[in-house]
Coordinates of C-alpha atoms in Angstrom, one line a residue:
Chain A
X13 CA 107.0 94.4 85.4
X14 CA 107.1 90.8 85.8
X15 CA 108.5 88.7 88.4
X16 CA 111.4 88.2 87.0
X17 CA 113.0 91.7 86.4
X18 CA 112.1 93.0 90.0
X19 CA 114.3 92.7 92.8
X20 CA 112.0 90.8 95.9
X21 CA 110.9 93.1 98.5
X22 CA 112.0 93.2 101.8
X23 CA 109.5 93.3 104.4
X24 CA 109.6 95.7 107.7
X25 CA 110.1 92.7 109.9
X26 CA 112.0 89.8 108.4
X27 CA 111.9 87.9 112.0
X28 CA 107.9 87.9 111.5
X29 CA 108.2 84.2 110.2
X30 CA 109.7 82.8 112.8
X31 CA 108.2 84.2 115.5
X32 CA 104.7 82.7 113.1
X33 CA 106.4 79.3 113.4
X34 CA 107.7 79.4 117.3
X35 CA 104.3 80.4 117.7
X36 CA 102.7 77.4 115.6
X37 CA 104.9 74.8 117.4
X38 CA 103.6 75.8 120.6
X39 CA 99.9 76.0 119.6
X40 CA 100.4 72.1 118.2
X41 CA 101.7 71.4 121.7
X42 CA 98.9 72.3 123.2
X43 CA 96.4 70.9 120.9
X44 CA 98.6 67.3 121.5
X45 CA 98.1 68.0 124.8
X46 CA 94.7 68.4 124.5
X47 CA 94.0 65.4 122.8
X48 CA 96.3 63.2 125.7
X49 CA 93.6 64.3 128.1
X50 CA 90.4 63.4 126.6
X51 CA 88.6 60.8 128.7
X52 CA 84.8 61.0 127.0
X53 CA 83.9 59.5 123.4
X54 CA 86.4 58.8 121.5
X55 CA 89.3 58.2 124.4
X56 CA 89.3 54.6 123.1
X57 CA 91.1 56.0 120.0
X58 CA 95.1 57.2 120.0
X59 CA 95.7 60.2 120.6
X60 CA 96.1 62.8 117.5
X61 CA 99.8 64.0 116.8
X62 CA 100.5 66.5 114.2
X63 CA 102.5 65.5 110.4
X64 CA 104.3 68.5 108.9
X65 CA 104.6 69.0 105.3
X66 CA 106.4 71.4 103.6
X67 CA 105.9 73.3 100.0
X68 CA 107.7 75.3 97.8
X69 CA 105.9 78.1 95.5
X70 CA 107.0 78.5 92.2
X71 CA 107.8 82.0 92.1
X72 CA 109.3 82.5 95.5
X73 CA 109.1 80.7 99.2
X74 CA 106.3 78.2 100.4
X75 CA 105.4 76.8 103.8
X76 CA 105.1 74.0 106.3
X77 CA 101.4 72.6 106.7
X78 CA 100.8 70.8 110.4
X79 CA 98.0 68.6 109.9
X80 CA 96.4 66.7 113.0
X81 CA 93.4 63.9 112.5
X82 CA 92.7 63.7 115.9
X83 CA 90.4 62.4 118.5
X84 CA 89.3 65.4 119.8
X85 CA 90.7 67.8 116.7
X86 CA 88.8 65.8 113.8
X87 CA 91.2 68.0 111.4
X88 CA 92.8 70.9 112.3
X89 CA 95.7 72.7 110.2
X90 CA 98.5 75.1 111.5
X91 CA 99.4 76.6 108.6
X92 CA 102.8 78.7 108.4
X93 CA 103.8 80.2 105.0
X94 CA 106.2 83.2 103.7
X95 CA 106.0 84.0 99.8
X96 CA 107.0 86.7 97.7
X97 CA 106.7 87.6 93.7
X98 CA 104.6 89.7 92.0
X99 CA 100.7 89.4 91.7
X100 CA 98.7 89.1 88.8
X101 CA 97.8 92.1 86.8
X102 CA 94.3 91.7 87.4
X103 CA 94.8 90.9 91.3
X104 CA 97.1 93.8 91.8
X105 CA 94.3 95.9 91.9
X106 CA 92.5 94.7 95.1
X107 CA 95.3 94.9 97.2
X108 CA 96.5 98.1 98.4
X109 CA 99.9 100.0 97.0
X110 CA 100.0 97.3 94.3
X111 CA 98.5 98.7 91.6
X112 CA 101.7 100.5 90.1
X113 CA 104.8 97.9 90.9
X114 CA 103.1 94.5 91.8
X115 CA 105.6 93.3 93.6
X116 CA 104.7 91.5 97.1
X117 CA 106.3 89.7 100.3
X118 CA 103.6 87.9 102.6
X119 CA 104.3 85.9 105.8
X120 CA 101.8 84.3 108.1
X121 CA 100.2 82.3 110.3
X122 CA 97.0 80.3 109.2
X123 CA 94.6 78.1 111.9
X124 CA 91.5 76.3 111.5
X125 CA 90.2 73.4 113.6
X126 CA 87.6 71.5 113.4
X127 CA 86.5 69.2 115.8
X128 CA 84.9 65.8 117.2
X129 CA 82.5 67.0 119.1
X130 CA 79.5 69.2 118.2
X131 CA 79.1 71.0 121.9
X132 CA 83.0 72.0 120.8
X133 CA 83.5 75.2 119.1
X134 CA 85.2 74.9 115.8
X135 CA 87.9 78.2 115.5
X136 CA 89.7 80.0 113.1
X137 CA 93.1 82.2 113.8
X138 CA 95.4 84.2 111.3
X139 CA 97.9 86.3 111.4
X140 CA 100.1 87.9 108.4
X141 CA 102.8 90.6 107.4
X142 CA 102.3 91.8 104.0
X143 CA 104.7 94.3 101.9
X144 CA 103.9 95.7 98.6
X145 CA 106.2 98.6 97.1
X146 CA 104.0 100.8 98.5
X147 CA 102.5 100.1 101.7
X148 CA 103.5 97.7 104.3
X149 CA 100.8 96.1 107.4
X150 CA 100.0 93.8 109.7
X151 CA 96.5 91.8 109.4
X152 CA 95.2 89.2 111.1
X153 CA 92.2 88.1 113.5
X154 CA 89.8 85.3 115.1
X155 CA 86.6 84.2 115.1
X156 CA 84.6 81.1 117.2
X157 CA 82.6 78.5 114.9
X158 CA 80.5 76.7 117.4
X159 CA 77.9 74.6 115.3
X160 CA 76.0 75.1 119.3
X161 CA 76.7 78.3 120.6
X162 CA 77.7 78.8 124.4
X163 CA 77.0 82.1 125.8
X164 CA 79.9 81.7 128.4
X165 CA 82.6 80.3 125.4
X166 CA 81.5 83.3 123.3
X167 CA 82.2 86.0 126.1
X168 CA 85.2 84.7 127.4
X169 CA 86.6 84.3 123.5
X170 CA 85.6 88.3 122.9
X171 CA 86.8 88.8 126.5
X172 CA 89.7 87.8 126.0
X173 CA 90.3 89.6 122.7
X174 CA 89.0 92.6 124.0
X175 CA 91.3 92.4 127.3
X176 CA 94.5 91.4 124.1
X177 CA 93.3 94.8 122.0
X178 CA 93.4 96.9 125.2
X179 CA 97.0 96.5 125.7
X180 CA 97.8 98.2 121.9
X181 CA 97.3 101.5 121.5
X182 CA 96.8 100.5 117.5
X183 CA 94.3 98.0 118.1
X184 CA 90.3 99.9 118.6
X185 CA 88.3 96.4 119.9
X186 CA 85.1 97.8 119.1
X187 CA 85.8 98.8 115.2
X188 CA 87.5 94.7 115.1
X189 CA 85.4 93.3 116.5
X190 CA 82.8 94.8 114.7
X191 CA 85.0 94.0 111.4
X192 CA 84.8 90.5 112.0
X193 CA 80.7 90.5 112.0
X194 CA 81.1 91.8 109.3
X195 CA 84.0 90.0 107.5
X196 CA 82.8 87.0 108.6
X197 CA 79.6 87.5 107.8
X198 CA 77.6 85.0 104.8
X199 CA 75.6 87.3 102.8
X200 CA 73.7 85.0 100.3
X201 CA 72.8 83.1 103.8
X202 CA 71.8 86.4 105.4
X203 CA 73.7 84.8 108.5
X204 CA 76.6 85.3 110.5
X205 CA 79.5 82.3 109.6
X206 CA 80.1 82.0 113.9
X207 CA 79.9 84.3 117.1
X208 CA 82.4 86.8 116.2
X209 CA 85.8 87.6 117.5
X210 CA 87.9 90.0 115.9
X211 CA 88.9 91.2 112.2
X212 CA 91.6 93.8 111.3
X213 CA 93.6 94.5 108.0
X214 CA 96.3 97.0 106.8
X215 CA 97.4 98.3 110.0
X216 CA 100.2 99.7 109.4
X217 CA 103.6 97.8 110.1
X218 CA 105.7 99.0 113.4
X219 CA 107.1 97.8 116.6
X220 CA 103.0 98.3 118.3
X221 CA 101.2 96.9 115.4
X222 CA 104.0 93.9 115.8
X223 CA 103.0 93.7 119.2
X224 CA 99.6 93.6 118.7
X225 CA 100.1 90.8 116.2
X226 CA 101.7 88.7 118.6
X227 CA 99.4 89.2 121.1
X228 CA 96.5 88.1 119.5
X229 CA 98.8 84.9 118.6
X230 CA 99.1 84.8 122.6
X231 CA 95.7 85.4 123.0
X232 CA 94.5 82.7 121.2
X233 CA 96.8 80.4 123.1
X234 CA 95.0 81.2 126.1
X235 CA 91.6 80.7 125.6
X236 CA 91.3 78.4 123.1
X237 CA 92.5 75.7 124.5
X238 CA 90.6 76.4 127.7
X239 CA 87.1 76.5 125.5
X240 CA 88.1 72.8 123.9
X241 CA 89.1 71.4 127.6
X242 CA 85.3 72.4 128.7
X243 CA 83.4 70.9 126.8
X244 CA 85.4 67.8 125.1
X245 CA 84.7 64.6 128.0
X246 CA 80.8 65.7 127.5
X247 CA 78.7 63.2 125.4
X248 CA 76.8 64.2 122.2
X249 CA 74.5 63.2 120.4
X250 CA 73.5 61.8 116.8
X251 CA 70.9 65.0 116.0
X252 CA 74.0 67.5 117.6
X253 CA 76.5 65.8 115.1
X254 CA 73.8 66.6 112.2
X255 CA 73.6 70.1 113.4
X256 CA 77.5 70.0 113.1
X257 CA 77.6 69.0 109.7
X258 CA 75.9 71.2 108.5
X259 CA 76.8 74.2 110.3
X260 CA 80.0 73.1 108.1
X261 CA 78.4 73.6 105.0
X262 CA 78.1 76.9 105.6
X263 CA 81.6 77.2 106.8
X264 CA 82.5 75.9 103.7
X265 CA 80.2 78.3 101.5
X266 CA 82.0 81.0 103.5
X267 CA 85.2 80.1 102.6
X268 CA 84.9 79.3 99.4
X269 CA 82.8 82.4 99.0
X270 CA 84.0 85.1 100.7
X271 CA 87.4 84.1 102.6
X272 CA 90.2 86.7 101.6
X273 CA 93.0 84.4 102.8
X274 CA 91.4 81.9 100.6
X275 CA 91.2 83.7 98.0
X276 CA 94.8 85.4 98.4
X277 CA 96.3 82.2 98.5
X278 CA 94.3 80.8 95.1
X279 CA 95.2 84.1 93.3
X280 CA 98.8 84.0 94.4
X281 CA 99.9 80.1 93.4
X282 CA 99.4 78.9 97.1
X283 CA 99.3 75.3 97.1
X284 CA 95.7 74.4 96.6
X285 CA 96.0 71.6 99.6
X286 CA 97.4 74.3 102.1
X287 CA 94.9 76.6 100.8
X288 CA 91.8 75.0 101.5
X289 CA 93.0 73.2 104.6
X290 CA 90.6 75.1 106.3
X291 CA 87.8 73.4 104.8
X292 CA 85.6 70.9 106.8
X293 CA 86.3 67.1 107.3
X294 CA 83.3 66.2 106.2
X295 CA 80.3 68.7 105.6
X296 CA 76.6 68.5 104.5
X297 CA 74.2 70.1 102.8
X298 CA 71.0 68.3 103.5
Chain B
X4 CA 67.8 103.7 86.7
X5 CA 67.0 101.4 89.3
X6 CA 64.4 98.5 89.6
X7 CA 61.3 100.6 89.7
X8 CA 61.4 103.2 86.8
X9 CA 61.8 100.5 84.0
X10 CA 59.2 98.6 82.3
X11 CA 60.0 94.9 82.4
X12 CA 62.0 93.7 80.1
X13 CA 60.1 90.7 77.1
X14 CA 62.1 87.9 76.7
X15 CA 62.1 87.0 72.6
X16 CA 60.1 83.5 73.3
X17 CA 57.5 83.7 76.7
X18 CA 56.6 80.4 76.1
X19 CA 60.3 79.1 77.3
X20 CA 59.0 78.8 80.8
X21 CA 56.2 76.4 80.3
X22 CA 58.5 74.3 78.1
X23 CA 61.6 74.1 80.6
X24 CA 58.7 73.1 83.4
X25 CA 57.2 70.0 81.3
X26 CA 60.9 69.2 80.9
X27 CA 60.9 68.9 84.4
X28 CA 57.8 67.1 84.9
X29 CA 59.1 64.7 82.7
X30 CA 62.7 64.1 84.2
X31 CA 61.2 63.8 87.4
X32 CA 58.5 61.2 86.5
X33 CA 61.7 59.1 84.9
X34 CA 64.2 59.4 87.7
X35 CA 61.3 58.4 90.2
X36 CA 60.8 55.4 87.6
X37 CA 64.7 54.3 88.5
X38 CA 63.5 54.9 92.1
X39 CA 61.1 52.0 91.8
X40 CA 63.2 49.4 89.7
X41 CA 66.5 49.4 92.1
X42 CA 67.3 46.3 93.3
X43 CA 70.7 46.6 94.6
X44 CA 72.0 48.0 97.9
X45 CA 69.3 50.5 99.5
X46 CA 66.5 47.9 97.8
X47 CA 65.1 48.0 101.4
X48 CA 64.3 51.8 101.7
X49 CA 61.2 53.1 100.4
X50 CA 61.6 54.6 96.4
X51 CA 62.1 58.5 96.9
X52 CA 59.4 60.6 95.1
X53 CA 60.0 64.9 94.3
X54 CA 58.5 67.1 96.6
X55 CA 58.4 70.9 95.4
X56 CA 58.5 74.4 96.9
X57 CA 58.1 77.4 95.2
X58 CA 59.7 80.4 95.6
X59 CA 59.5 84.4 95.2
X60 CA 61.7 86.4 94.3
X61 CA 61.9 89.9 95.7
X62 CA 62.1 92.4 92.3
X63 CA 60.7 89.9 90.5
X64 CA 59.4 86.7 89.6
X65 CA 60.6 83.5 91.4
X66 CA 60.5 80.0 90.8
X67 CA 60.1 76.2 92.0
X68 CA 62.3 73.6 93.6
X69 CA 61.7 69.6 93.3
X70 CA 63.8 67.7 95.4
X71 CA 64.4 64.4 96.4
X72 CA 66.2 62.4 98.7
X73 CA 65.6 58.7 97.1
X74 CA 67.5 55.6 97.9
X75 CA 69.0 55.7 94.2
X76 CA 69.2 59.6 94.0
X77 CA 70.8 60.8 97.5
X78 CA 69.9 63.9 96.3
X79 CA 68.7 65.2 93.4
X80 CA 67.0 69.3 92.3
X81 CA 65.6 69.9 89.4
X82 CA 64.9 73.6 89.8
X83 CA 63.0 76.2 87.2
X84 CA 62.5 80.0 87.6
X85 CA 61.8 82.7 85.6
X86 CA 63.0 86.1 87.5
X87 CA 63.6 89.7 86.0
X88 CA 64.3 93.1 87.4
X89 CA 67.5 95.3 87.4
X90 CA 71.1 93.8 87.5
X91 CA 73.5 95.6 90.6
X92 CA 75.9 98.1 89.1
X93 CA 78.4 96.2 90.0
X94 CA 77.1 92.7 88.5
X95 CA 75.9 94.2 85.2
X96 CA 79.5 95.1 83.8
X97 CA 79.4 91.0 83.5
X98 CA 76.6 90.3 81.4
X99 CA 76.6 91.1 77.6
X100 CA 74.0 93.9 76.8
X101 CA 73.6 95.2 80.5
X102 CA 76.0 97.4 80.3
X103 CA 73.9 101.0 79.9
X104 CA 70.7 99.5 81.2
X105 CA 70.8 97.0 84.2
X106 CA 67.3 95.5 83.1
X107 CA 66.8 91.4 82.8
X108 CA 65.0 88.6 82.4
X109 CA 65.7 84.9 82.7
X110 CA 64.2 81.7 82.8
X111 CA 65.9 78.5 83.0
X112 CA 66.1 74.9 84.4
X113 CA 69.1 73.5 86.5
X114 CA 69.3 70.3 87.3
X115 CA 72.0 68.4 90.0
X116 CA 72.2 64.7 91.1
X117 CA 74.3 63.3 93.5
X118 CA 73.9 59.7 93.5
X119 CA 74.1 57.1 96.3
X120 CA 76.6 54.5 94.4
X121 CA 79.7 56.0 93.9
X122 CA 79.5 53.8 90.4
X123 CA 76.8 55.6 89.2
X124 CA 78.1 59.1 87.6
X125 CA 76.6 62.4 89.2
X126 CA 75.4 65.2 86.2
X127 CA 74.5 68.2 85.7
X128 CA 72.6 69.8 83.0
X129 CA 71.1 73.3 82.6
X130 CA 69.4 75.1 80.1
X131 CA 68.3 78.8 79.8
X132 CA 67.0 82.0 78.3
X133 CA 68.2 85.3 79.5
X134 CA 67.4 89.0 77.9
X135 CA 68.9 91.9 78.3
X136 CA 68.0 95.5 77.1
X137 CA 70.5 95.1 74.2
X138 CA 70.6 90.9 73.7
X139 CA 68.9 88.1 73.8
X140 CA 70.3 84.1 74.0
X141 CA 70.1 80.6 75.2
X142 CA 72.7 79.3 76.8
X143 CA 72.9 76.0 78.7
X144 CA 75.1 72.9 78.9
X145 CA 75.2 69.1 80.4
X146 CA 78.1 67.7 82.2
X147 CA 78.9 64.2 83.5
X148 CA 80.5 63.9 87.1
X149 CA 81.5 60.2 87.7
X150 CA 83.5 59.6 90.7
X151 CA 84.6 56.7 89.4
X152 CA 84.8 57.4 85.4
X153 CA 83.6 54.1 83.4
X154 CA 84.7 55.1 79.8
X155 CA 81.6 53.6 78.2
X156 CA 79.6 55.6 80.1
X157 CA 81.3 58.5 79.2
X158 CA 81.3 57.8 75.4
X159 CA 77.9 57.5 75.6
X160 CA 77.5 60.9 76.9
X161 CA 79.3 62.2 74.6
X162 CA 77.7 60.6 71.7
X163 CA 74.1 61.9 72.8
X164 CA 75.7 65.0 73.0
X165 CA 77.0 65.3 69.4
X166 CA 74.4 63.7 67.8
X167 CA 72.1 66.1 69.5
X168 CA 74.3 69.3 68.2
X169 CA 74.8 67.3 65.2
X170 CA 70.4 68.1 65.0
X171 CA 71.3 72.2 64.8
X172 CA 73.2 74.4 62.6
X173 CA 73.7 76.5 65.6
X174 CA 75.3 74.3 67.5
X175 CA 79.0 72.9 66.7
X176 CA 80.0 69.8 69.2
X177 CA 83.6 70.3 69.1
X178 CA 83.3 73.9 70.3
X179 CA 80.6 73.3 72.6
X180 CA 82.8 70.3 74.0
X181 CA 85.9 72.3 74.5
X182 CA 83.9 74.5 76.1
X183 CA 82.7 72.6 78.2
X184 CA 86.0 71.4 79.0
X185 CA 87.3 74.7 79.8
X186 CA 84.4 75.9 81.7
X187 CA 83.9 73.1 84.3
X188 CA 88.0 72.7 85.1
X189 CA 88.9 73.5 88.8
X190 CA 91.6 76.3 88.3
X191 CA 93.4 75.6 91.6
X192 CA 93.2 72.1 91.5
X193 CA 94.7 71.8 88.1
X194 CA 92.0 69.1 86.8
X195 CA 88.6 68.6 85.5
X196 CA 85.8 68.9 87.6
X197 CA 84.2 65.6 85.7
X198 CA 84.0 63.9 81.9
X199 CA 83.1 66.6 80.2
X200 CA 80.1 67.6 78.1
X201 CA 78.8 70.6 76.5
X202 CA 78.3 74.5 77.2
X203 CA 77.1 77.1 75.1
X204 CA 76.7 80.7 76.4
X205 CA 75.3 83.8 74.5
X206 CA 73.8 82.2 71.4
X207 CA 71.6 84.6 69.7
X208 CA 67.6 83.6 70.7
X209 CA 66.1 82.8 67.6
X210 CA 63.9 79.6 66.4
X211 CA 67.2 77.1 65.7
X212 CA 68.6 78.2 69.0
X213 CA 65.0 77.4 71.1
X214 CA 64.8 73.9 69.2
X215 CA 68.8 73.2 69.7
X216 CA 67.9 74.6 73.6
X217 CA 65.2 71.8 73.9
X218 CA 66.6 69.0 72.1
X219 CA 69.1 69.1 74.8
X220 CA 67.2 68.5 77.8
X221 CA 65.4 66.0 75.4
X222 CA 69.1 64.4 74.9
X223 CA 69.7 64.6 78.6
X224 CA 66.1 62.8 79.4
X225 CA 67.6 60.0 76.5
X226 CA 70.9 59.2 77.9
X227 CA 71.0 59.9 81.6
X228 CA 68.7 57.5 83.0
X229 CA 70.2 54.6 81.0
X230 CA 73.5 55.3 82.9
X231 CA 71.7 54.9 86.0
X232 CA 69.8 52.2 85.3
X233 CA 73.5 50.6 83.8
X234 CA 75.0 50.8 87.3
X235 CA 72.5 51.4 90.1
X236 CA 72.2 47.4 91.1
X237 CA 75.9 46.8 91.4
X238 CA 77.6 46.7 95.1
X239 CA 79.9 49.0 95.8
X240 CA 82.7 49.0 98.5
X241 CA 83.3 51.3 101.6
X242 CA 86.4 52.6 99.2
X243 CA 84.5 54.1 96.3
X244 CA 81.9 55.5 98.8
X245 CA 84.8 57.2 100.1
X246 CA 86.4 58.2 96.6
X247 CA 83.1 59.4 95.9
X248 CA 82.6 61.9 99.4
X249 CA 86.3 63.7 98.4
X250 CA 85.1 63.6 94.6
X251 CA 82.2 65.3 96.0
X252 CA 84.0 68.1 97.7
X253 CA 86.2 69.0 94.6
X254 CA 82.5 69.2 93.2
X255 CA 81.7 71.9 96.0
X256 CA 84.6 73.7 95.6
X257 CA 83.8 74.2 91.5
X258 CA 80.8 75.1 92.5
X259 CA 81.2 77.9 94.9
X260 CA 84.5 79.3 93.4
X261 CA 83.8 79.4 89.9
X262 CA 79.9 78.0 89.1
X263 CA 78.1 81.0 86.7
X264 CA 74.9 80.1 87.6
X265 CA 75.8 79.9 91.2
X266 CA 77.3 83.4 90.9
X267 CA 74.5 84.6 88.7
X268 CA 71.6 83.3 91.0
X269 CA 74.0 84.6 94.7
X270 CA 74.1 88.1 92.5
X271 CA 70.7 88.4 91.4
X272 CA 69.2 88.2 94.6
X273 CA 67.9 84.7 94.0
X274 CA 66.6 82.0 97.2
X275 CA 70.0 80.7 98.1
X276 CA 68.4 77.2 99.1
X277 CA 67.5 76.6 95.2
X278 CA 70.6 78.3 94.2
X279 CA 72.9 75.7 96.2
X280 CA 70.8 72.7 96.0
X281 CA 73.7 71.7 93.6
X282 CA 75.9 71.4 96.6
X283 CA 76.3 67.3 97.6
X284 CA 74.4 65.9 100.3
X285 CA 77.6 65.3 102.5
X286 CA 81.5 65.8 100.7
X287 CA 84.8 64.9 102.4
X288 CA 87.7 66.8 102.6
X289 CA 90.2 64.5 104.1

């Protein structure tokens, strides 16, 4: 069956994709916000205000890239995209209920910031509803890239998702949490990518797993800003930027690597630049 | 059978190693010769000399980095290794002759440089000989990676490279060209990673192959230091420098999406510090 002798799919939960884009408009808020209070290095600079760019996918629907070059955010994307068509014969078979009719509908919500300052955590959210004929699910999760760990950022980050996964009865913290080490894990670097957060896939779509979704939307609304707001007035230094950059090469390897949404949205005609947002400003490999 | 109930596997020429390391000896005793004659911008540093590491390999062998961070070479790896052992189920459906019996061997050299002046042309040649329980073959290939393409440079390159398979009634140019051009294109970008050159894969190991093999890492010894030396004095501008830094991140992508000998070393267990040495010293993704 090709894509253009199937009907398109319709998924459990047509509102996701608004509720994905409400819920980017106020994360950019608050990242704005964030970048009208900074008063350390860089508050000589204007303040960072998100562009929006939309795309269309040849083959069914696109999305709206929010893209912020900030003072505190040094590039941070807000990604929100809903597509449908029918995947590749030879991608059809990693993705589950595919294999027979490859016929898909995918909506979701896609984060990665990068930032200024190396005593900052970099972070990384997404969310997504995914229908195929057979199955239909919920996936999504986060995880904290700080180039310099904090022990008190990492605990209230997994505090916070642990305390988000407690309020769903379909969400287990300790088996998504423990996901995410190892989704996010680089194996030719024998290395964890970050400090963890949480990881969960092909849960299947109702009004709890909905709910859990949002939540961990919600969740991330509270604490990461929080985490940037602690540590963005202090200075840094030249070898704490180095560490930075590179730290970022490895985000980079991970990504290109290993990252499922990457790869999803390469197999499935995504456009390349919305894509690989995620990737670093600037990286090395020294 | 795993790794320990087979008897290593004998490549068709053992002497391959010892040639592909004089080739190094030699390239790096040239490039640090255009170390000591620049004159332009950086003239003030101190000319940058290889330092090398070896390596082991656990299962089997291991090999040798040379690096170095120059003032006309940002950075530059010229890496050998010879390795064998047992391919991973899952990585042995890939490679031609593994199929019923995982066993390897491989020796090769892989070279990268990522050049300070974004008008001197980055490259990237590799050569090597790989057996299997059922085949035996060289493979290899040179590719030119300008930022900023000059098109005399780039007919140059080309016309080493012809005249070189021109030498071997194993090699045909055009083939090896389009192959070339085929094999180093960014899919999801929809354009070439660089200029173009040749790559060969799975040509039968046999005396004509070996001399076609050498002759081109002789070619690549001819014709890439005279492009260096062609460009390395002129000034460049904060604009190509910055041309060159996204250039360079297209570069990474190539190589960490789609690279064979980035996915054959990350699969095969090898050191991932000499695997992704080709990765630039810093890129930009703005």
């Amino acid at each position: 069956m090709n894509e253009h002798d199937a009907a398109p799919l319709e998924p459990a939960f047509p509102d996701a994709p608004a509720w994905f884009a409400g819920l980017r408009d106020r994360i950019c808020t608050a990242f704005e916000k964030l970048e009208d209070a900074l008063s350390g290095t860089n508050a000589d600079q204007p303040a960072g205000r998100f562009t929006r760019k939309a795309w269309e996918r040849e083959g069914g629907g696109g999305g709206t890239m929010a893209v912020m070059k900030g003072r505190v955010f040094e590039k941070v994307g807000v990604n929100v995209s809903t597509v449908w068509g029918t995947f590749s014969e030879k991608f059809r078979a990693e993705i589950p209920g595919a294999a027979e009719d490859g016929r898909f509908w995918a909506a979701g919500i896609s984060l990665v910031a990068h930032m200024h300052s190396p005593l900052v955590p970099a972070v990384h959210m997404n969310t997504r509803h995914i229908a195929t004929p057979g199955r239909t699910w919920f996936g999504g999760g986060a995880d904290l890239n700080p180039p310099i760990p904090d022990q008190r950022d990492t605990d209230d980050f997994h505090a916070a998702l642990k305390a988000c996964c407690e309020r769903h009865a379909c969400a287990d913290h300790e088996k998504f949490r423990a996901w995410a080490d190892d989704y996010f894990y680089i194996k030719h670097r024998e290395r964890a990518r970050g400090v963890g957060g949480i990881f969960y896939d092909y849960i299947a779509a109702d009004e709890t797993s909905l709910a859990f979704t949002r939540d961990v939307g919600e969740t991330f609304l509270s604490v990461y800003p929080e985490l940037v707001a602690r540590h963005m007035d202090r200075p840094w230094d030249a070898e704490q930027r180095k560490a930075q950059l590179a730290y970022r090469g490895l985000y980079a390897e991970f990504n290109l690597v290993y990252d499922r949404g990457t790869r999803f949205g390469l197999m499935t005609g995504g456009n390349p630049e919305a894509v690989l947002m995620s990737l670093p400003p600037v990286a090395e490999w020294p």
